mmCIF file of C-alpha atoms in Angstrom:
data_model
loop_
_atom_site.group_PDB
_atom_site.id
_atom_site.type_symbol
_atom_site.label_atom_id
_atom_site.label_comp_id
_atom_site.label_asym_id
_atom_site.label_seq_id
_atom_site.Cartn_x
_atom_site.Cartn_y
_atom_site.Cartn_z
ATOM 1 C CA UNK A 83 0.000 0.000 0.000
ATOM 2 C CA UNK A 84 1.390 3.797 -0.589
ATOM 3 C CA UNK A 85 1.048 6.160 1.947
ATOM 4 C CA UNK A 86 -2.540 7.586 1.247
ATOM 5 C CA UNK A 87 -3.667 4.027 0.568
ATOM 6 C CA UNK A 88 -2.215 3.203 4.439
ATOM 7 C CA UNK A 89 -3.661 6.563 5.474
ATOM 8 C CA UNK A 90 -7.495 5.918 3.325
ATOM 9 C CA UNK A 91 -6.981 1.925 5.361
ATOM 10 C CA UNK A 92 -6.075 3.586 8.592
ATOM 11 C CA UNK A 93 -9.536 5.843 8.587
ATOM 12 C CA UNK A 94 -11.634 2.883 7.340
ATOM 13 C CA UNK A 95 -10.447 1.030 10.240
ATOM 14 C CA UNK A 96 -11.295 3.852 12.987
ATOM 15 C CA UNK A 97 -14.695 4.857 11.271
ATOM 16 C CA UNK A 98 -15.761 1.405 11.469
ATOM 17 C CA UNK A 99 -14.615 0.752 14.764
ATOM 18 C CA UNK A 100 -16.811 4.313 15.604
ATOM 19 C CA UNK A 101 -19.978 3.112 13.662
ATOM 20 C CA UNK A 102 -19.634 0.036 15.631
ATOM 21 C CA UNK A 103 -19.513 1.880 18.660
ATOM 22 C CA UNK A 104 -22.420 4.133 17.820
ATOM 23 C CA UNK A 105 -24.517 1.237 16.513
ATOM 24 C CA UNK A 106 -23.780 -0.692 20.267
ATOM 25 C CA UNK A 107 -22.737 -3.709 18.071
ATOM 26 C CA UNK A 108 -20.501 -6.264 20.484
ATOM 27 C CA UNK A 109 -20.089 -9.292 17.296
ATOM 28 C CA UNK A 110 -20.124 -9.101 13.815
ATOM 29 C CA UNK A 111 -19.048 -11.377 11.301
ATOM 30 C CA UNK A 112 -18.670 -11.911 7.500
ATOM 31 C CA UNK A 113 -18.037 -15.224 6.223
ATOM 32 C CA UNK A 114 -19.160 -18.577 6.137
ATOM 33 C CA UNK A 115 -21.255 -19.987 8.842
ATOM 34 C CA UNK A 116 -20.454 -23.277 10.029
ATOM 35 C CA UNK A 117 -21.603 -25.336 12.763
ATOM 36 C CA UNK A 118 -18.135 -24.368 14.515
ATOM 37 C CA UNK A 119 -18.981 -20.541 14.158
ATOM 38 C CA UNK A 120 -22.593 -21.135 15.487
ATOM 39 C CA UNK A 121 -20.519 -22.863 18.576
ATOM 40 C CA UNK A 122 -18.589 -19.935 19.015
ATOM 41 C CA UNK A 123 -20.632 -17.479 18.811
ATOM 42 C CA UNK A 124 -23.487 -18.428 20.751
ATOM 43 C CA UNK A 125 -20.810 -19.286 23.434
ATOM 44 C CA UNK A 126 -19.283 -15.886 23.530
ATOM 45 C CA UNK A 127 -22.781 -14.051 23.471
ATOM 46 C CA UNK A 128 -23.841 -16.543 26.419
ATOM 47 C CA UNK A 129 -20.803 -15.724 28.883
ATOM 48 C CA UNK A 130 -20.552 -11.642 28.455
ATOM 49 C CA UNK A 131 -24.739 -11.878 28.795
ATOM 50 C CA UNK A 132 -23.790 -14.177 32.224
ATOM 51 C CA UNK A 133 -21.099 -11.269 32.970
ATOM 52 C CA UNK A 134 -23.605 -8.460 32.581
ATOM 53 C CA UNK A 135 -26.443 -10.455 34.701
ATOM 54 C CA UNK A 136 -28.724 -10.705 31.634
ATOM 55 C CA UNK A 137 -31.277 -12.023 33.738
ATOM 56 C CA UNK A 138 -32.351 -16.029 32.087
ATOM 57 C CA UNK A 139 -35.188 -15.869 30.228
ATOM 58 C CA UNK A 140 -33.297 -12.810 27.615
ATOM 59 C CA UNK A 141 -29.865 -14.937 28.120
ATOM 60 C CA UNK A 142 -32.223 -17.869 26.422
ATOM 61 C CA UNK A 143 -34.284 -15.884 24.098
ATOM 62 C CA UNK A 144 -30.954 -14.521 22.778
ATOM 63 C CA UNK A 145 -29.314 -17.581 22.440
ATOM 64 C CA UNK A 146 -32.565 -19.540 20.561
ATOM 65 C CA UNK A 147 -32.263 -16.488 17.987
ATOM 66 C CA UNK A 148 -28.988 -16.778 17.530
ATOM 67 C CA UNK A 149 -28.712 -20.635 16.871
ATOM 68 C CA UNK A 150 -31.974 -20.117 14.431
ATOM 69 C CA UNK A 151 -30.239 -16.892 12.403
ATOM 70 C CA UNK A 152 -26.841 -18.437 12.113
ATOM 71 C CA UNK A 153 -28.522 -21.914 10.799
ATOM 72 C CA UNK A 154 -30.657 -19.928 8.680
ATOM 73 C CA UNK A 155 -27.729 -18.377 6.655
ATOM 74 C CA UNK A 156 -25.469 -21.923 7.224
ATOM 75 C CA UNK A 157 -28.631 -23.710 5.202
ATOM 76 C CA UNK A 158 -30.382 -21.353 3.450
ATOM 77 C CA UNK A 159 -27.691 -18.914 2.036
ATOM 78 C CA UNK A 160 -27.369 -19.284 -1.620
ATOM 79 C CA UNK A 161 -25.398 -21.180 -4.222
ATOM 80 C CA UNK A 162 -24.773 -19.476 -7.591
ATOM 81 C CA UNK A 163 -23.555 -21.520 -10.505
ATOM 82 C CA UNK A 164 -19.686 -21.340 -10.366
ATOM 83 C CA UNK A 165 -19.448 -18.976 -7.831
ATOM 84 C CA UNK A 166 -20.953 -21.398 -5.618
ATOM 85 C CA UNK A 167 -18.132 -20.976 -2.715
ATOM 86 C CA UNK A 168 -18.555 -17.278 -3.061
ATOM 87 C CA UNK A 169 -22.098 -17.238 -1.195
ATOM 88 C CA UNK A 170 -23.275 -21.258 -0.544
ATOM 89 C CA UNK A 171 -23.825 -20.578 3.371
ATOM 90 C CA UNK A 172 -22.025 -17.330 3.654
ATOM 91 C CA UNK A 173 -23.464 -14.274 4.819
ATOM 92 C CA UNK A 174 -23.281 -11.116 7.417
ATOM 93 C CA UNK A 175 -23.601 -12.098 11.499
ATOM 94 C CA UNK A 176 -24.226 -8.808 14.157
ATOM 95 C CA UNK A 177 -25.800 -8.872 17.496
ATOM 96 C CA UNK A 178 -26.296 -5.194 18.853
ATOM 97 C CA UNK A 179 -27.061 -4.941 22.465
ATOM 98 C CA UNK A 180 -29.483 -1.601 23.252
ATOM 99 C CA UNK A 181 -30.405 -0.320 26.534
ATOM 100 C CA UNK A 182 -33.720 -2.176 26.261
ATOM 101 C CA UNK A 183 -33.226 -4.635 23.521
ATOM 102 C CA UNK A 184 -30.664 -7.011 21.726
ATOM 103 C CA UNK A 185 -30.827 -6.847 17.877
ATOM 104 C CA UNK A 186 -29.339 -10.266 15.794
ATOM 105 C CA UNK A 187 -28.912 -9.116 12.134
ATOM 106 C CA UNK A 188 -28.266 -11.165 9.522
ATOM 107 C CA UNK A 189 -27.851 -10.329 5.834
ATOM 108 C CA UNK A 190 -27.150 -13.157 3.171
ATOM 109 C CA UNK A 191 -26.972 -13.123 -0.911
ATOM 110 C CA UNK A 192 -30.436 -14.582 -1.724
ATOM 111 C CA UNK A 193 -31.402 -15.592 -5.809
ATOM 112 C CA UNK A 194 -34.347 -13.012 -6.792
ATOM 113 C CA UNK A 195 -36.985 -16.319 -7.400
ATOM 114 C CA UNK A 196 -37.015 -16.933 -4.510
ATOM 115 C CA UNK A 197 -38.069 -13.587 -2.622
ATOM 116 C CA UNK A 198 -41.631 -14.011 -2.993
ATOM 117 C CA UNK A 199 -41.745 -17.003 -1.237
ATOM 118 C CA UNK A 200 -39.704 -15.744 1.382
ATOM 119 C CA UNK A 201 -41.758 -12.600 1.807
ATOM 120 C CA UNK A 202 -45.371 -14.719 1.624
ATOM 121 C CA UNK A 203 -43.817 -16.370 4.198
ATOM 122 C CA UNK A 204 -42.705 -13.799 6.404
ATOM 123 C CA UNK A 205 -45.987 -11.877 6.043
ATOM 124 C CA UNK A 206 -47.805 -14.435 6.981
ATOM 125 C CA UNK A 207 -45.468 -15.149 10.634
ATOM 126 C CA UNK A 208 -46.380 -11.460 11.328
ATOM 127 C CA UNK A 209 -49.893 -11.681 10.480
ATOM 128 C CA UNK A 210 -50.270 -14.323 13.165
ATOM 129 C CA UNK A 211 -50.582 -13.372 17.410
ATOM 130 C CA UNK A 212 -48.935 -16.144 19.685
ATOM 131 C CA UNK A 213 -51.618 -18.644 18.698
ATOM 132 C CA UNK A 214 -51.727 -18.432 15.634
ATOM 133 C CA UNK A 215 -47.959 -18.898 15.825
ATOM 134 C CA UNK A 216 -48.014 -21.835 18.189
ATOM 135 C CA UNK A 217 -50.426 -23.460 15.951
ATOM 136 C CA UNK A 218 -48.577 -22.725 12.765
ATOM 137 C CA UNK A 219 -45.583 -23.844 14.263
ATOM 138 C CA UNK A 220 -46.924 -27.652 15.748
ATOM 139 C CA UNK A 221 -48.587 -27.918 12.500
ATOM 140 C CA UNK A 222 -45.088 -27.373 10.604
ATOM 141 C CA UNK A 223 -43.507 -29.826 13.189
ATOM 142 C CA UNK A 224 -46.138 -32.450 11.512
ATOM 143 C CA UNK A 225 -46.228 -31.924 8.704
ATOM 144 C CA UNK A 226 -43.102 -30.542 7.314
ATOM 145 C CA UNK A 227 -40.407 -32.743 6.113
ATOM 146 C CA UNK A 228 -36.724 -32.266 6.974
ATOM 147 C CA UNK A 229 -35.208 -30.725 3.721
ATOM 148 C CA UNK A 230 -31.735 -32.067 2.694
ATOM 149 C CA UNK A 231 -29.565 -29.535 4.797
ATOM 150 C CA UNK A 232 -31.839 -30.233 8.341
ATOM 151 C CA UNK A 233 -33.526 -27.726 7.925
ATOM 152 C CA UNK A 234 -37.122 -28.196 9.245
ATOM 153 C CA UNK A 235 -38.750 -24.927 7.945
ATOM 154 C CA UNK A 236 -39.408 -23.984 11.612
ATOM 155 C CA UNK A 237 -36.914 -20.944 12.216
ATOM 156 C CA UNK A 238 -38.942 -18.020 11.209
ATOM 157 C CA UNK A 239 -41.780 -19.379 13.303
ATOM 158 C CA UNK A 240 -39.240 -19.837 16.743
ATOM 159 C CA UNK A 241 -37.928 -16.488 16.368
ATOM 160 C CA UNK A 242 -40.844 -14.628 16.024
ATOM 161 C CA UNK A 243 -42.233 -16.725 19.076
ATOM 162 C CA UNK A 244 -39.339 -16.376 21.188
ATOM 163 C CA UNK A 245 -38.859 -12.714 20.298
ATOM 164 C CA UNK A 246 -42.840 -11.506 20.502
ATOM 165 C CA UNK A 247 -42.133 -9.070 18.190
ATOM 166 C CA UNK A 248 -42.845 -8.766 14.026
ATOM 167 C CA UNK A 249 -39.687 -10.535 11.954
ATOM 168 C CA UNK A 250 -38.449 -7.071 10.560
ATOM 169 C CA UNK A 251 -37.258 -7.820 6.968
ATOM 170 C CA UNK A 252 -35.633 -6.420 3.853
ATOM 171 C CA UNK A 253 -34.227 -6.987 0.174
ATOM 172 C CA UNK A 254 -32.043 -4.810 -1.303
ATOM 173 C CA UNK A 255 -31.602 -5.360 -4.616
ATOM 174 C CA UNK A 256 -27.875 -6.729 -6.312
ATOM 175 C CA UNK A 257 -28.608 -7.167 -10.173
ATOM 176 C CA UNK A 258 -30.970 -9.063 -12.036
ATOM 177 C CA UNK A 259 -30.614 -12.235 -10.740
ATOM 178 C CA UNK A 260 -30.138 -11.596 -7.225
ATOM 179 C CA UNK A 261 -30.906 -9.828 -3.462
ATOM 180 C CA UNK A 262 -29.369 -8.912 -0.472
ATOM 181 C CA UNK A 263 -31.497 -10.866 2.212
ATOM 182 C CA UNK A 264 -31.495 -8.598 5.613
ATOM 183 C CA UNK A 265 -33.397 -9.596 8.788
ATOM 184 C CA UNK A 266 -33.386 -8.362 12.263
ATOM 185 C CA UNK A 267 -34.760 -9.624 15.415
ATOM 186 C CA UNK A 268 -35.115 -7.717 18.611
ATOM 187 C CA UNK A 269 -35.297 -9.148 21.494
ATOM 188 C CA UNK A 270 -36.282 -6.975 24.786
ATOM 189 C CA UNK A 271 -34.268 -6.920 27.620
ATOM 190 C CA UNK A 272 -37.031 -5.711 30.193
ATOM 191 C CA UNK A 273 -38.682 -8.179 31.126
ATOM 192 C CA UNK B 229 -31.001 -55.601 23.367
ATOM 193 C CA UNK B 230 -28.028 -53.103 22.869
ATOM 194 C CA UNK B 231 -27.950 -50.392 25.000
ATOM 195 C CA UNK B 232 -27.781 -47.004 23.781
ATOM 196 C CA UNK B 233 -25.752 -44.823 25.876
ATOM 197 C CA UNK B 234 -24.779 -41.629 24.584
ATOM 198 C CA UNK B 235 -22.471 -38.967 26.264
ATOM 199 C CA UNK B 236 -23.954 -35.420 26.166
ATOM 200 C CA UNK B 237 -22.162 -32.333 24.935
ATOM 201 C CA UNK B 238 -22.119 -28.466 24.587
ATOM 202 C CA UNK B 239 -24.447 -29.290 21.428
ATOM 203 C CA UNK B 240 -25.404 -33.219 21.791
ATOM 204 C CA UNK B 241 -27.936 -34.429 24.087
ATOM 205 C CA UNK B 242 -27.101 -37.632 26.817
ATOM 206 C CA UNK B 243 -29.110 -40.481 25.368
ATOM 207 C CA UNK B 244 -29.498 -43.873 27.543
ATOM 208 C CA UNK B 245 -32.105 -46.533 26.145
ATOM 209 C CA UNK B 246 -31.331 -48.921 28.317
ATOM 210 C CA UNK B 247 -34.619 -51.812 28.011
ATOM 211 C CA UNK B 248 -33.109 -54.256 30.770
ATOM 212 C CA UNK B 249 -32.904 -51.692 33.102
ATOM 213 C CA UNK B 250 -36.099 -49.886 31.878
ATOM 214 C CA UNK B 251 -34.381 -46.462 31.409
ATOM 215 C CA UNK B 252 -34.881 -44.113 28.520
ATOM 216 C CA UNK B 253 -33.529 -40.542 28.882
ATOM 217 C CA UNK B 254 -32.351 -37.937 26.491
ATOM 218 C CA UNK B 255 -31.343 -34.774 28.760
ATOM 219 C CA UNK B 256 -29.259 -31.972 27.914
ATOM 220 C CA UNK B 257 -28.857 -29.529 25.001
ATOM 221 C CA UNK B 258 -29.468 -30.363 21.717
ATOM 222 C CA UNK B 259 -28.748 -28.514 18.337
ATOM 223 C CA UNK B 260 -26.340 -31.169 16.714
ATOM 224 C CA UNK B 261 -24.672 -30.351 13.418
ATOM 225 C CA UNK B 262 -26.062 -33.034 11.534
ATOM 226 C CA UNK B 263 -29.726 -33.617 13.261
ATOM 227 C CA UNK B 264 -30.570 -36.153 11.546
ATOM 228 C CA UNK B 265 -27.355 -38.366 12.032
ATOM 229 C CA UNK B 266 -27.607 -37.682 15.136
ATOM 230 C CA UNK B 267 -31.189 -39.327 15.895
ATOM 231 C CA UNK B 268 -31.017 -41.573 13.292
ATOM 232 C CA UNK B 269 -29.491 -44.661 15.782
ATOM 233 C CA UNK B 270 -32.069 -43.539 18.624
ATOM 234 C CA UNK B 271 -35.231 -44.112 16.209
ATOM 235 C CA UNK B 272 -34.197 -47.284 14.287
ATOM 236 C CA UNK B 273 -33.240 -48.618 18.593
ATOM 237 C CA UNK B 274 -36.673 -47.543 18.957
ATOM 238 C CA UNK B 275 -38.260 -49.215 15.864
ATOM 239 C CA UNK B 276 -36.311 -52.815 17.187
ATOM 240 C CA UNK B 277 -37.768 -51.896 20.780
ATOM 241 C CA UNK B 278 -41.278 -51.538 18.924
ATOM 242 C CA UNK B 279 -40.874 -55.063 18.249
ATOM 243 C CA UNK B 280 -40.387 -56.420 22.006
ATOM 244 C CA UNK B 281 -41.083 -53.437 24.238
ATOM 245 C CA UNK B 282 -41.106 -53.977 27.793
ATOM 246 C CA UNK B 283 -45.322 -54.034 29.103
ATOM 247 C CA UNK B 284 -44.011 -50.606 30.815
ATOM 248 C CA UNK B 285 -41.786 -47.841 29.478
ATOM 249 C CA UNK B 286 -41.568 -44.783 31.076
ATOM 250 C CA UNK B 287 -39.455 -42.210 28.688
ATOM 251 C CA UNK B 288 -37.951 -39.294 30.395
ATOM 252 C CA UNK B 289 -36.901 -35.660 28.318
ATOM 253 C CA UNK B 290 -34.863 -33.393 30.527
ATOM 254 C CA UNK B 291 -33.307 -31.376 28.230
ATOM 255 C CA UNK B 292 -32.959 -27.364 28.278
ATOM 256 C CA UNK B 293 -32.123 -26.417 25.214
ATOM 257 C CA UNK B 294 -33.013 -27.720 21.332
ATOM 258 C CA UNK B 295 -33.253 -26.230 18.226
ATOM 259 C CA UNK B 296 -36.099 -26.342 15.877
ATOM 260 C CA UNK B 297 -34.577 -29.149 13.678
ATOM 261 C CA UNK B 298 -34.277 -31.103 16.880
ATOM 262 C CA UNK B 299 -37.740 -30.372 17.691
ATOM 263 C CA UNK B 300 -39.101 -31.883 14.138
ATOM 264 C CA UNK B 301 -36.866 -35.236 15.745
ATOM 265 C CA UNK B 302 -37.990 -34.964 19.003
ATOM 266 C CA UNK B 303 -41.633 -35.586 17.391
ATOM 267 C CA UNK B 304 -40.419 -38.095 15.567
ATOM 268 C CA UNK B 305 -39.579 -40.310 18.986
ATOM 269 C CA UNK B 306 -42.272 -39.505 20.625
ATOM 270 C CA UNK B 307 -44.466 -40.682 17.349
ATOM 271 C CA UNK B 308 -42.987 -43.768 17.626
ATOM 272 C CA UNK B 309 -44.122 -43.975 21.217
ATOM 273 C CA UNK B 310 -47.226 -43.272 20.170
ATOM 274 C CA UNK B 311 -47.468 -46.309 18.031
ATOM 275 C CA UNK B 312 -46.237 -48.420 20.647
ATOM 276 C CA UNK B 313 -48.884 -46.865 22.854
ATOM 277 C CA UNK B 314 -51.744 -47.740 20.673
ATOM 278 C CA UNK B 315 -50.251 -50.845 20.105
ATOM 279 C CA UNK B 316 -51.227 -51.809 23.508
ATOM 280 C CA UNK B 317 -48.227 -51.051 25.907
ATOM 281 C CA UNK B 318 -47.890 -48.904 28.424
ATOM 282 C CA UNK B 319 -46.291 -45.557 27.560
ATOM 283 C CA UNK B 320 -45.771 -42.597 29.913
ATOM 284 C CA UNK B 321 -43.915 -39.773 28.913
ATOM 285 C CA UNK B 322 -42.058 -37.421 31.287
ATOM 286 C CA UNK B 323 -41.143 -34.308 30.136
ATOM 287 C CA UNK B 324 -38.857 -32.615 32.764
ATOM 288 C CA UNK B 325 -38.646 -28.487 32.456
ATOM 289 C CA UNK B 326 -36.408 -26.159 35.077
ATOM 290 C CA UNK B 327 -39.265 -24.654 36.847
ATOM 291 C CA UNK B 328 -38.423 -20.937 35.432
ATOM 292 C CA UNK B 329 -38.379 -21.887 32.471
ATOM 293 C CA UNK B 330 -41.541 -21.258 30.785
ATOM 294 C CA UNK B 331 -40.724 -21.822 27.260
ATOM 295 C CA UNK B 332 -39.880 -25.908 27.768
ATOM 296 C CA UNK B 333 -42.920 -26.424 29.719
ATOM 297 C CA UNK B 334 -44.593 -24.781 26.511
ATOM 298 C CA UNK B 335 -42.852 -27.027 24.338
ATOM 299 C CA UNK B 336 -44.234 -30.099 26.466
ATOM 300 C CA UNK B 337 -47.726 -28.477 26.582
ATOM 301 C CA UNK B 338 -47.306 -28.713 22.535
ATOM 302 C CA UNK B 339 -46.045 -32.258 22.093
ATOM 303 C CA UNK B 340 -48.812 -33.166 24.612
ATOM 304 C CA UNK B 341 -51.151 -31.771 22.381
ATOM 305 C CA UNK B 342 -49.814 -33.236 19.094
ATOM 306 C CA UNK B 343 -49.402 -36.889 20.526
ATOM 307 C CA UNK B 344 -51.910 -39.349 22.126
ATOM 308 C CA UNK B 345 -49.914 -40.908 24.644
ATOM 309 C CA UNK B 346 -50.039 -40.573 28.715
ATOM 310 C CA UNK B 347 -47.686 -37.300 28.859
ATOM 311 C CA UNK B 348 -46.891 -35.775 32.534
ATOM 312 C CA UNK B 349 -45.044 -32.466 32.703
ATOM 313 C CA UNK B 350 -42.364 -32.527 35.711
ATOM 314 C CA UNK B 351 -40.334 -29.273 36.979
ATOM 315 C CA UNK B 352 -37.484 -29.378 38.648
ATOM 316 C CA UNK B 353 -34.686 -27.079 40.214
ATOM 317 C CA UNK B 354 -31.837 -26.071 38.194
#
């Protein structure tokens, strides 16, 4: 690098330590998710949440979302011809921690033929109350086959359970062919 | 009958199916890599056991953690139980949740619900 390169790095570095600071963000990760990473992670987030005296019930409402977001991206992020290892299971990992609420964010590369399904399906988790979501998730549980990767279509449904509040979701738009897949879950820290 | 007798980990539930001794546990925390490895030796055990079950079998869950893609496999035991149940034997389930912990007791309410079998829901103390 020559010296304004070093000096352009240099600021990068501290502005996104400072927008890390100002967004409250204590992890975030790009890269691929594996079952290691999940391991890690949730780990990490458990013990400073046991140092801070998160009381239990956030501690395992944090953790649930966690294990549900990271297998979401490890099974669900997408595969693109050639550039398969570019994307297959890869994706973008924060937790935030608020003064009243934890955010997990997740953002993955997501093929644009699939996004209506994914939005029908998301609607519909936020158009249900906690019954509606109970029931939605039992009948799943029956019903629903394991798909190929273990993934029991179930995810959605836990986190908006566990959370109590709406799955807040978003594609922004790559090219033609495909999305950038961002979700965030928030999950209140008064109890 | 073999016995089953799996050591739990930070992501792998204990398993003991044990028919001599009349013991059948999973406990612990569950959100394997592979889910379906995983239970795949615990439900063909239980498909043999179908075949010569004991007239009693009281199956215990004391776990505190699992994922959704364990939950789809938890069903999938307790399904089987359900056969063996209607089949004539005596099933009772025992779903063990730490007493503060509303979510599991939830999640026992719900497999209650989804499976006819004698089901009884058991806190405990952490």
């Amino acid at each position: 690098m020559d010296k304004s390169n070093v000096k352009g790095f240099l600021e990068f570095v501290y502005d996104f330590y400072r927008s890390m600071k100002a967004h409250e963000i204590t992890l975030v990760y790009e890269g691929e998710i594996t079952h290691q990473i999940t391991k890690a992670f949730t780990s990490l987030t458990e013990s400073n949440m046991a140092k801070e005296s998160e009381s239990n019930s956030v501690q395992k409402k944090v953790f649930h979302v966690m294990v549900e977001c990271l297998q979401n991206i490890s099974k669900h992020a997408d595969s693109f011809g050639s550039d398969d290892f570019l994307f297959a299971g890869r994706g973008i990992f924060m937790v935030s921690k608020g003064k009243n609420d934890y955010h997990v964010t997740t953002g993955n590369v997501i093929e644009n033929d699939k996004i209506e399904e994914l939005t029908e399906m998301l609607d519909h988790i936020n158009s249900l109350d906690k019954d509606g979501l109970k029931d939605l998730y039992k009948n799943q549980m029956k019903e629903g086959r394991l798909s190929e990767k273990g993934g029991a279509g179930l995810g959605f449904i836990d986190i908006a359970r566990k959370t109590s509040n709406k799955l807040d979701y978003h594609f922004l738009p790559i090219d033609e062919g495909s999305s950038f897949f961002l979700l965030t879950s928030s999950i209140s820290r008064i109890a | 009958m073999e016995v089953i007798k799996i050591k739990g980990t930070d992501d792998t539930p204990t398993v003991i199916l044990d028919k001599e001794n009349g013991i059948f546990e999973i406990s612990g925390r569950s959100l394997p890599e592979d889910v379906t490895t995983f239970y795949e030796p615990i439900l063909s055990w239980l498909d043999d056991y179908q075949e010569e079950a004991n007239a009693k079998t009281v199956f215990s869950f004391k776990l505190v953690y699992f994922n959704t893609a364990s939950s789809k496999l938890i069903l999938d035991i307790l399904m089987k139980l359900e056969d063996m149940h209607e089949n004539g034997k005596e099933i009772l389930i025992k779903w063990f949740f730490p007493e503060d912990d509303e979510d599991m007791q939830e999640a026992g309410e719900e497999y209650a619900d989804i499976v006819d079998v004698p089901f009884e829901q058991v806190s405990y103390n952490l």
